[in-house]
Coordinates of N, CA and C in Angstrom, one line a residue:
X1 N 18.7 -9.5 17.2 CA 19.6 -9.4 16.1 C 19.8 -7.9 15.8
X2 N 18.6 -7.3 15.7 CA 18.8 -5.6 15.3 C 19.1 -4.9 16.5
X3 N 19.3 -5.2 17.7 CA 19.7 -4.4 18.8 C 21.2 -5.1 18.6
X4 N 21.9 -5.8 18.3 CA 23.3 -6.4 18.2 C 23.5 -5.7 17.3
X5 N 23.2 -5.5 15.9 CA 23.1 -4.6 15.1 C 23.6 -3.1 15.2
X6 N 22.8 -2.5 16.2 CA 22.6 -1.4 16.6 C 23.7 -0.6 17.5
X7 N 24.2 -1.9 18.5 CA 25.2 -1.5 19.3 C 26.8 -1.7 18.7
X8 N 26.6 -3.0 17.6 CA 27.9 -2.8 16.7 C 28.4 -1.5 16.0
X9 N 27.2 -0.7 15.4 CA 27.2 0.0 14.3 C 27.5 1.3 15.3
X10 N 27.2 1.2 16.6 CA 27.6 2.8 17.2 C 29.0 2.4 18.3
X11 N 29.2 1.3 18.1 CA 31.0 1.1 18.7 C 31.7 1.6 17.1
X12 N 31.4 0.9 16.5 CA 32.0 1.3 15.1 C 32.1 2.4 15.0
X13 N 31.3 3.7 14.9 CA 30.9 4.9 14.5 C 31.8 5.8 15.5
X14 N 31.9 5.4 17.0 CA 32.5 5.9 18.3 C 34.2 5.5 18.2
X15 N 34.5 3.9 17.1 CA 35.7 3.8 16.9 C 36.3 4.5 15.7
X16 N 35.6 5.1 14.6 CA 36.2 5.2 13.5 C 36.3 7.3 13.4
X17 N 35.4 7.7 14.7 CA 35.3 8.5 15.1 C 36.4 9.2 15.6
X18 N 37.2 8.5 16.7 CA 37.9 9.2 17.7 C 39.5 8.4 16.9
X19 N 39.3 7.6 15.4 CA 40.7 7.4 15.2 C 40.6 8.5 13.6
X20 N 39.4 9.3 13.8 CA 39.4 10.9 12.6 C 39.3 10.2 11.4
X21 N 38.5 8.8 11.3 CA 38.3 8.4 9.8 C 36.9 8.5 9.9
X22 N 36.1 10.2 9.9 CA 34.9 10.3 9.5 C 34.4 10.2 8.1
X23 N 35.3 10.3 7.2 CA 34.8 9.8 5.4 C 34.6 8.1 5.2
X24 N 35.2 7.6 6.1 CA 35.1 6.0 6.7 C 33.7 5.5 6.3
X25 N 33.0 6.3 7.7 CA 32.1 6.7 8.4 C 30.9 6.7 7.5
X26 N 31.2 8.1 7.1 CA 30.2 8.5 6.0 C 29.9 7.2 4.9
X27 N 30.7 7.0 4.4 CA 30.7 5.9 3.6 C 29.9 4.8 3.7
X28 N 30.1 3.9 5.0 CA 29.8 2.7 5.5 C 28.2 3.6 5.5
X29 N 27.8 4.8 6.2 CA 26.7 4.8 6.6 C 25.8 4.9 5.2
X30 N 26.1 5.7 4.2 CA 25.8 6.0 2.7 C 25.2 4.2 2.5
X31 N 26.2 3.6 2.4 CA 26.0 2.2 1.6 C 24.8 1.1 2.7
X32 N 25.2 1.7 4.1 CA 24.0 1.4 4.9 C 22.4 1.5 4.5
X33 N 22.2 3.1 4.3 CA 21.6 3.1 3.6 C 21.0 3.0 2.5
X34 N 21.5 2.7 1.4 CA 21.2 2.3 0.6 C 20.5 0.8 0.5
X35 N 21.5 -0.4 1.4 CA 21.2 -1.4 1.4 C 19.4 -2.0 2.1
X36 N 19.3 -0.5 3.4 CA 18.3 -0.8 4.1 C 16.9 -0.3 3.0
X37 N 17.0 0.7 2.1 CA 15.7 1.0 1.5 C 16.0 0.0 0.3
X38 N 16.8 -0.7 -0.1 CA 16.4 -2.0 -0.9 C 15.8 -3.2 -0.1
X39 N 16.1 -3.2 0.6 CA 15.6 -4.5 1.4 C 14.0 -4.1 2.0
X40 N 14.3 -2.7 2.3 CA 12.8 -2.4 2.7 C 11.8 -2.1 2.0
X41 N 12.0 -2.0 0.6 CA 11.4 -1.7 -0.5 C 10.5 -3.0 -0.6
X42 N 11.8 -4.0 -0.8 CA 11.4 -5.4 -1.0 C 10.4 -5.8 -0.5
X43 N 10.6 -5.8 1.3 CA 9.5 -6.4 2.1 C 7.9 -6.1 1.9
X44 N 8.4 -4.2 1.7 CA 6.9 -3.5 1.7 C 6.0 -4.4 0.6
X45 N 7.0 -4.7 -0.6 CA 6.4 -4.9 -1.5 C 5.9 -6.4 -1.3
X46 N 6.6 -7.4 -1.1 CA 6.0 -8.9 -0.6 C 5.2 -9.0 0.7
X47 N 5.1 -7.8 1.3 CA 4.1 -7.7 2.6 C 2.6 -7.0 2.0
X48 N 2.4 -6.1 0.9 CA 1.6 -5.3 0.7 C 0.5 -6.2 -0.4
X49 N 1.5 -6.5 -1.7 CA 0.9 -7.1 -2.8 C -0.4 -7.7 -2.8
X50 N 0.1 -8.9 -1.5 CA -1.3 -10.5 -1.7 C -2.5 -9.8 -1.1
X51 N -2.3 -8.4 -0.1 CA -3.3 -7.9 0.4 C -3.9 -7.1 -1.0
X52 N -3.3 -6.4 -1.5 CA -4.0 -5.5 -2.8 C -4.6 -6.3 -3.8
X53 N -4.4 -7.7 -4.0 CA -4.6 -8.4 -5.0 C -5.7 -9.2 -4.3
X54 N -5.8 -9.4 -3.0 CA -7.2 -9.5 -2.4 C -8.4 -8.2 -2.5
X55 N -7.7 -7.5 -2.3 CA -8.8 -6.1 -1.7 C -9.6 -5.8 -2.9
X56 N -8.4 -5.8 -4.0 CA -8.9 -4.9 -5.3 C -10.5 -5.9 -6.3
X57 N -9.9 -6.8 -6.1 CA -11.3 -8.0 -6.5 C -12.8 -7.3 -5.5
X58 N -12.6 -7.3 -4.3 CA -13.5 -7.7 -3.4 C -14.2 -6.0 -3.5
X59 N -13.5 -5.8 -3.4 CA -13.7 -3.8 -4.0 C -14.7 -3.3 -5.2
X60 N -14.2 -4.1 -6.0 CA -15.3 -4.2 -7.0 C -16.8 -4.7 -7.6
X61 N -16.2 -6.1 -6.5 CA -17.6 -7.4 -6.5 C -18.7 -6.4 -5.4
X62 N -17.9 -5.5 -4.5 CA -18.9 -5.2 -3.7 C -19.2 -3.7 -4.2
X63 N -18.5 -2.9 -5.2 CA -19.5 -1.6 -5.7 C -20.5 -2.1 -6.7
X64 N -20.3 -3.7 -7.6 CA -21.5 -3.3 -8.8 C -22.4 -3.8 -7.8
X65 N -21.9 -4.6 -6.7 CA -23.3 -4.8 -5.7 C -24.6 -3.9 -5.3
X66 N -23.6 -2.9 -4.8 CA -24.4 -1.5 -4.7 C -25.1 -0.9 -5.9
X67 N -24.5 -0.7 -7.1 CA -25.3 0.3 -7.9 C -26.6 -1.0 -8.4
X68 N -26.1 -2.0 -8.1 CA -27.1 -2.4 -8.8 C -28.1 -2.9 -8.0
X69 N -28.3 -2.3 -6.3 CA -28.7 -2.3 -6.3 C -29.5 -1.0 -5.5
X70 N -28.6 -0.1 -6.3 CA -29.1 1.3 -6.1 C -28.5 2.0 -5.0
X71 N -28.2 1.5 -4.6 CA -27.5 2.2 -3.1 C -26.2 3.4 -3.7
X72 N -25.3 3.1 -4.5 CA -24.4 3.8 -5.3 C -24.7 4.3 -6.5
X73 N -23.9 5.3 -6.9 CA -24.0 5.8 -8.2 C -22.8 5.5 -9.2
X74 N -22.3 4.8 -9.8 CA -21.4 4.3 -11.4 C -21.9 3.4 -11.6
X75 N -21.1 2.7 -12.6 CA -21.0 1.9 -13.7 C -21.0 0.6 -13.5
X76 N -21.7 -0.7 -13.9 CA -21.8 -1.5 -13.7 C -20.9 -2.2 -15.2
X77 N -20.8 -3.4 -15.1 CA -20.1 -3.6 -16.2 C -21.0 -3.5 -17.5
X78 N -21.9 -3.9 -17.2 CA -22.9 -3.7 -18.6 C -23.4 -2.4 -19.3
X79 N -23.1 -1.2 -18.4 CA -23.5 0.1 -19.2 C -22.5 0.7 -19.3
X80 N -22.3 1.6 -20.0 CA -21.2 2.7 -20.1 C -21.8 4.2 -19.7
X81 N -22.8 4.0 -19.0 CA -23.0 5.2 -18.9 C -23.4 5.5 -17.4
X82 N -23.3 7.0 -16.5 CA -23.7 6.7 -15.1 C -25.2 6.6 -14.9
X83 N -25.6 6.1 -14.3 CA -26.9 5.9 -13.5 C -27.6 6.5 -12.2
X84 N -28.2 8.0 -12.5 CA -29.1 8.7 -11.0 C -29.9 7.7 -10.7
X85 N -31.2 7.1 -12.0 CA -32.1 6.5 -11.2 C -31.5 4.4 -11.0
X86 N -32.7 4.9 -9.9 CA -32.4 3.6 -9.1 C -33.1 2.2 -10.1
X87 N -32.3 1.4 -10.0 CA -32.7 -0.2 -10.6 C -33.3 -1.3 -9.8
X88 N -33.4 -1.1 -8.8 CA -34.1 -2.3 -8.2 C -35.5 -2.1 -8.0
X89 N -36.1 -3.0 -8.4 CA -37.3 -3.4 -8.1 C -38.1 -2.2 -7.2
X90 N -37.3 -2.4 -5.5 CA -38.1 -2.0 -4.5 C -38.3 -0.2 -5.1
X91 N -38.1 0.4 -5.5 CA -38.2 1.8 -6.2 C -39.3 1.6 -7.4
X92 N -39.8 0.7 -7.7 CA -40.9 0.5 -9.0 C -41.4 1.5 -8.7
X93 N -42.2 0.9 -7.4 CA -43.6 2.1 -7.3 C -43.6 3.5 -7.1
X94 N -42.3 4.2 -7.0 CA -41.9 5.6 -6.6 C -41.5 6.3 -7.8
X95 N -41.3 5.9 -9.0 CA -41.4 5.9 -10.3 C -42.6 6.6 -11.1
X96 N -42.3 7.3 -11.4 CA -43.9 7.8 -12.4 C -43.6 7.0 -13.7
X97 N -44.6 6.7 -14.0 CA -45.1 5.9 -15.5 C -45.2 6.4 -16.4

């Protein structure tokens, strides 16, 4: 379909060319364009979405994973503040008292 596309739009271009209606031309291609970055806006956006609305969950569930269990450094939901030292358990004994 987009190679039929393709070969119409450059018979056109080669017809409206050699009959000297280049503002024709210009035109059709202007409104071409336009039509193709709305459509492609569209798709990006119904192709991209359900992946970011996956990712961004799973992004999160797996950093408080980490700080909490030390591997990372921010914020878990329960503190507001950052965290150098480590919270798990396995660090007790490396701890001075």
């Amino acid at each position: 379909m987009a190679i039929c596309a393709g070969i119409a739009g450059a018979a056109l271009m080669v017809y409206l060319a050699t009959s000297g209606l280049w503002l024709a031309w210009r035109g059709l291609a202007t409104f071409g364009r336009i039509v193709l970055d709305l459509v492609d806006g569209k798709w990006l956006l119904v192709a991209f979405s359900p992946v970011l609305l996956l990712l961004r969950p799973l992004r999160a569930k797996l950093h408080r994973y980490r700080v909490k269990r030390g591997i990372a450094l921010g914020r878990t939901p329960a503190s507001t503040s950052f965290s150098a030292t480590p919270t798990s358990s396995r660090f007790a004994s490396a701890t001075p008292s």
